[in-house]
Amino acid sequence: MDLSDFVRKLRAGEGEPPGVVEACHRQPPRPARLQPFPDWVEPRLKSAVEARGIVELYSHQRQAADLLHARRDVVVATGTASGKSLCYHLPVLDGLVREGLDARALYVFPTKALARDQMAELERLLLGVGRPDLTVAVYDGDTPPPIRQALRDRGALVLTNPHMLHAGILPNHTKWQGLFAGLRTIVVDELHTLSGIYGSHVANVLRRLQRICRHYGSNPVFCGASATISNPGEHGKRLFERPVEVVDEDGSPRGAKHFLFLNPRLLSEASGLRVPASEAARQLGGELLQSGLQTIFFARSRNGTEVLLKYLRDEAGKRHVDQQQVAGYRGGYLPELRRKIERGLRDGSIKTVVSTSALELGVDIGSLDVCVLVGYPGTVSSTFQRAGRVGRRTQESAVVFVARSAAMDQYLMHDPGYLFDAPREQVSIDPDNAIILTNHVRCAAFELPFADGDGFGQAPGVADVLTFLAQDLGVLVHQGGRWHYASDTYPAEGVSLNAADLDNVTIQDVESRKVLAEIDRPSAIVEVHQGAIYGLQGETYLVERLDWHDRRAFVRKVDADYYTEADTETEVRVLRIDETQPHAGYDAHRGEVHVSTLAKAFKKIKFYSRENVGIGDINLPPEEFDTEACALALRPELVARLGLQRGGEASCLHGVGELLQGLVPLFLHVDPGDVRVLAEVLHPHFEAPTLVLYDRVPCGVGLAERLFHTHREILRAALGVAEKCRCRSGCPGCIGPAPSLGNRSKSVAVAILRAMLAESR
Ligand SMILES: [Zn+2]
C-alpha cells in the first residue's frame, strides 16, 4: 500500500476503518524558490557547501544571509526542515574563514541534542574549507574539562544552551575574555520555545550577555530562528531588545500534504462517547505497520505515549512485523537511547515512532510519510510543527488528526477551517516580571558591578531593584557610585531558568541498579508515586518506592496488564485582589492566588478494556506555587434566581468549568497546560459559586489578566457549544461526561451561562 492508497482507503471508509473522515484538506505542493549564492561568500566556503549537494539557496536563506552579512539583526521564521541553519552558517563561516578569531560566534540551542546535531554539520563544512584549525565545540554539562579550557582560549564557534550560558559562561566571563572580545554573531535557535516564564528568564540572560559583550568592546549581531508563529518580529524584538528584520517567506519546496480529520466511531449518541482516540490510533497503526510507510504518532502525554507504544508493539507481534521497528520517544529517556532512535528513523530501520512533543523540535530524524495526531496537540503552531515532520521535499505525505471526545477536538472536527485560517499563536514573555528581573540583576551585579545610572537592557526601575538588593537582601554594597556584589554565594546557582531543570527525580531499576530515565518533580507526584506503573519503551515497571528526599524512584520490571492514573485535588487560596468588575449576574476579579495540588489516590486501569481494576493511596506532600488568577464569582441574586443553593444544582458549575477549560486555550492561543479552570461550588473567599481561571506557572505570565478582559467572549462561545451539542445530559464534547444531576445537568449549566451573559441591569 502506498501513500495515495492509504489516503484513498481511509477517506472512502474501506475495510474496517476506526472512524469517519469528517473533513479533508489538501495543502498544494509548492515549488522551490531558488537564488544563486551571494557574491560575498568566500569561494572555498561556497565550494564546501556545494560539495554537500547545495548548489543554490532557497530565497529565504539568501535574504537572511545577506541581512546578517550587512550586520542587521534578523529573525527567520519558516517551516520545519526549510534549511534555517544555512541562513546563519553562511555569514558566520564566511567571517571565520576570512578573519579567524576576530569573527567568533556563539550559538544557543534549547537542547543539547540540537547543539550536537549542528556541530557535526559545522565540522564537515570547516573541514571542507581547509580550516580544521578553527575549533567548533559544544559547551554543555557533558563537555570534559580539558576541552573546556581549549574552547575558552581558542573556540571560534561555541554551541551551548541557555542554562550553561546562565550558570557556566556568564559568571565566569573573565575566562571567556577571548570569545567575548571577538564575538561577532549570536544565534538563538528555536526562538518559539522561549515563551512564558522560561522565555522571560532567557530574555534576561541575553541582557546579561549583551552587557558583558559591551564590557569587552564587542557588539555582535543577533540571529533568531523560529518555527512559524504569528509574532516573530515582536518576539525577537523583546528578546534581543533591538529592532529586527523578519524573514518569513519560505522558499523551500513542499510536496502535497493531505490533512484527514478522523472522528472515531460514536458508541452512543446520547452519551456522546466515542471509541477512544488511542484505540482508533492502534487500528490505524496496525495497517500502517504492514504498509511499510514510515509513521510518527504524536500522543498528548508521556503516559499516552507509553500506552500507545505498548499497543503498537502488540499489534506488530500479531502481524508478524519485527517489534524493534516500533519505538517510543519522549523527554526523560536517556540521551543514548534517544540518539539510537533518531538514527533508526533516519536510516529507516525504525518504521513507527510514538512521541510526545519532544520530536516537535528540529532534531534530525529525516522525514517520514504519515503523521498521526492522537488528540489535538493544543495549539495551531504545534499542530503544524508536528505535521512538518512528514513529507520528503517534493513527496506527498499525510497527516491524520484522530479526535478525542473532548470539546476542543470535536469543535475542530466540525470546524477544521480553524486550523488553516486562524492566526498562529503568539509567543509572549514578560522580561520585566519583578521576581525574574530581580534575580537576574543580582546575577548581573555578580558578573560586573553596576554604576549609578546604569541600565539593564530596557528594564524599568533598575535603581529600585539595586536598592532592594542592597538594603533588603544585603547582597550588594553601594560605594563610590557603584554597586558591588558582597555576598559569598554564587547567585546563578540559586536561579533556575526552568522549574523543570531543578530537582529531577531519577528512576532506578532495583535489579540492575541502573538509572532508566528521569522525570520532573511536578510530574513525579502523579507518575512515579509508590504503586504506580511506569511505562518505558513498551515495558512496564512497578514503582516500589519513591524516595522524595533524595529524588529517586525505585522500580522493578513487571508484566502488568494495567496502567495507573493519579487523581489530584487542587485548592486555590486568594492572596490579593487587584481589580474588580461588576457584571449583571457575577463579579469578575483579578488578583494573586496560592495554588496547592495534592495527589491523594490512584486508579489501576486495564489495558484495552480500560476497566478500573483497583485503587491505592498516595502519600506525598503537595506541589505549591503563587500565581495570577481571574475569578468569576456568582452574585447572590443569580444564585437565588436559579435555585443553585438547592440540592446540588450548583455542582453544574463543574460542567461550565469543564467547557471553559476546553475553549480557553483556543481563544488565548496558548497551550492547554498554560491555564487551568477550577469550578468551586462554594468558594471560601467569595462565599459564592465561583470559576477560578489561573496561570499554571509560578508568578503568572499575564494570561489571567487577558482573561479578565476577554472572558465574556469565551462565555458566549461556551454557551454556543452547549446549545448546539446534540447530547441530552452532557458529554465530553460540551460540559463533560459525568453529569451529577442526570438530565438536568446540561440545562442548569446552560442557564448559568445565559444568566452570566445577560447585560447589566
Ligand atoms: Zn454534549
PDB file of N, CA and C in Angstrom, residues 80-81 117 294 296 341-348 359 362-369 388-393:
ATOM      1  N   THR A  80       9.315  23.776   9.366  1.00  0.00           N
ATOM      2  CA  THR A  80      10.219  22.706   9.781  1.00  0.00           C
ATOM      3  C   THR A  80      11.004  22.245   8.548  1.00  0.00           C
ATOM      4  N   ALA A  81      12.279  21.940   8.727  1.00  0.00           N
ATOM      5  CA  ALA A  81      13.111  21.396   7.650  1.00  0.00           C
ATOM      6  C   ALA A  81      13.211  22.310   6.428  1.00  0.00           C
ATOM      7  N   ASP A 117      23.782  17.994  17.024  1.00  0.00           N
ATOM      8  CA  ASP A 117      23.391  17.827  15.620  1.00  0.00           C
ATOM      9  C   ASP A 117      24.112  18.824  14.727  1.00  0.00           C
ATOM     10  N   GLN A 294       6.586   4.973   6.675  1.00  0.00           N
ATOM     11  CA  GLN A 294       7.210   5.403   7.932  1.00  0.00           C
ATOM     12  C   GLN A 294       6.275   6.410   8.610  1.00  0.00           C
ATOM     13  N   ILE A 296       4.874   8.610  12.182  1.00  0.00           N
ATOM     14  CA  ILE A 296       5.096   9.156  13.523  1.00  0.00           C
ATOM     15  C   ILE A 296       3.741   9.411  14.181  1.00  0.00           C
ATOM     16  N   ILE A 341      17.380   6.012  18.624  1.00  0.00           N
ATOM     17  CA  ILE A 341      16.084   6.081  17.935  1.00  0.00           C
ATOM     18  C   ILE A 341      16.150   7.075  16.776  1.00  0.00           C
ATOM     19  N   GLU A 342      16.807   8.217  16.998  1.00  0.00           N
ATOM     20  CA  GLU A 342      16.936   9.204  15.913  1.00  0.00           C
ATOM     21  C   GLU A 342      17.645   8.582  14.710  1.00  0.00           C
ATOM     22  N   ARG A 343      18.732   7.819  14.989  1.00  0.00           N
ATOM     23  CA  ARG A 343      19.462   7.169  13.884  1.00  0.00           C
ATOM     24  C   ARG A 343      18.565   6.184  13.156  1.00  0.00           C
ATOM     25  N   GLY A 344      17.827   5.378  13.942  1.00  0.00           N
ATOM     26  CA  GLY A 344      16.937   4.377  13.359  1.00  0.00           C
ATOM     27  C   GLY A 344      15.892   4.996  12.443  1.00  0.00           C
ATOM     28  N   LEU A 345      15.431   6.186  12.818  1.00  0.00           N
ATOM     29  CA  LEU A 345      14.434   6.861  11.979  1.00  0.00           C
ATOM     30  C   LEU A 345      15.073   7.368  10.694  1.00  0.00           C
ATOM     31  N   ARG A 346      16.294   7.881  10.820  1.00  0.00           N
ATOM     32  CA  ARG A 346      16.970   8.396   9.624  1.00  0.00           C
ATOM     33  C   ARG A 346      17.309   7.282   8.647  1.00  0.00           C
ATOM     34  N   ASP A 347      17.812   6.138   9.183  1.00  0.00           N
ATOM     35  CA  ASP A 347      18.225   5.091   8.246  1.00  0.00           C
ATOM     36  C   ASP A 347      17.077   4.138   7.890  1.00  0.00           C
ATOM     37  N   GLY A 348      15.897   4.384   8.448  1.00  0.00           N
ATOM     38  CA  GLY A 348      14.726   3.611   8.042  1.00  0.00           C
ATOM     39  C   GLY A 348      14.542   2.295   8.774  1.00  0.00           C
ATOM     40  N   LEU A 359       9.549  15.439  19.779  1.00  0.00           N
ATOM     41  CA  LEU A 359      10.043  15.419  18.394  1.00  0.00           C
ATOM     42  C   LEU A 359       9.494  16.568  17.556  1.00  0.00           C
ATOM     43  N   GLY A 362      13.606  20.719  16.031  1.00  0.00           N
ATOM     44  CA  GLY A 362      14.343  20.364  14.818  1.00  0.00           C
ATOM     45  C   GLY A 362      15.348  19.224  14.902  1.00  0.00           C
ATOM     46  N   VAL A 363      15.214  18.271  15.851  1.00  0.00           N
ATOM     47  CA  VAL A 363      16.141  17.138  15.898  1.00  0.00           C
ATOM     48  C   VAL A 363      16.059  16.414  14.560  1.00  0.00           C
ATOM     49  N   ASP A 364      17.217  16.054  13.995  1.00  0.00           N
ATOM     50  CA  ASP A 364      17.217  15.469  12.661  1.00  0.00           C
ATOM     51  C   ASP A 364      16.775  14.001  12.696  1.00  0.00           C
ATOM     52  N   ILE A 365      15.582  13.737  12.175  1.00  0.00           N
ATOM     53  CA  ILE A 365      15.113  12.351  12.091  1.00  0.00           C
ATOM     54  C   ILE A 365      14.744  12.014  10.649  1.00  0.00           C
ATOM     55  N   GLY A 366      15.279  12.800   9.710  1.00  0.00           N
ATOM     56  CA  GLY A 366      14.896  12.594   8.324  1.00  0.00           C
ATOM     57  C   GLY A 366      13.465  13.051   8.182  1.00  0.00           C
ATOM     58  N   SER A 367      12.759  12.508   7.239  1.00  0.00           N
ATOM     59  CA  SER A 367      11.400  12.964   7.081  1.00  0.00           C
ATOM     60  C   SER A 367      10.528  11.779   6.711  1.00  0.00           C
ATOM     61  N   LEU A 368       9.388  11.663   7.376  1.00  0.00           N
ATOM     62  CA  LEU A 368       8.597  10.451   7.317  1.00  0.00           C
ATOM     63  C   LEU A 368       7.401  10.616   6.377  1.00  0.00           C
ATOM     64  N   ASP A 369       6.535   9.586   6.318  1.00  0.00           N
ATOM     65  CA  ASP A 369       5.427   9.629   5.359  1.00  0.00           C
ATOM     66  C   ASP A 369       4.098  10.063   5.970  1.00  0.00           C
ATOM     67  N   GLY A 388       4.884  19.062  10.069  1.00  0.00           N
ATOM     68  CA  GLY A 388       6.089  19.321   9.284  1.00  0.00           C
ATOM     69  C   GLY A 388       7.087  18.177   9.341  1.00  0.00           C
ATOM     70  N   ARG A 389       6.843  17.200  10.213  1.00  0.00           N
ATOM     71  CA  ARG A 389       7.734  16.052  10.317  1.00  0.00           C
ATOM     72  C   ARG A 389       7.584  15.083   9.158  1.00  0.00           C
ATOM     73  N   VAL A 390       6.540  15.242   8.352  1.00  0.00           N
ATOM     74  CA  VAL A 390       6.348  14.316   7.230  1.00  0.00           C
ATOM     75  C   VAL A 390       6.412  15.049   5.894  1.00  0.00           C
ATOM     76  N   GLY A 391       6.789  14.295   4.857  1.00  0.00           N
ATOM     77  CA  GLY A 391       6.879  14.863   3.510  1.00  0.00           C
ATOM     78  C   GLY A 391       8.315  15.112   3.116  1.00  0.00           C
ATOM     79  N   ARG A 392       8.871  14.206   2.312  1.00  0.00           N
ATOM     80  CA  ARG A 392      10.249  14.397   1.842  1.00  0.00           C
ATOM     81  C   ARG A 392      10.223  15.371   0.689  1.00  0.00           C
ATOM     82  N   ARG A 393      10.842  16.503   0.856  1.00  0.00           N
ATOM     83  CA  ARG A 393      10.936  17.537  -0.178  1.00  0.00           C
ATOM     84  C   ARG A 393       9.696  17.631  -1.053  1.00  0.00           C
TER      85      ARG A 393
END
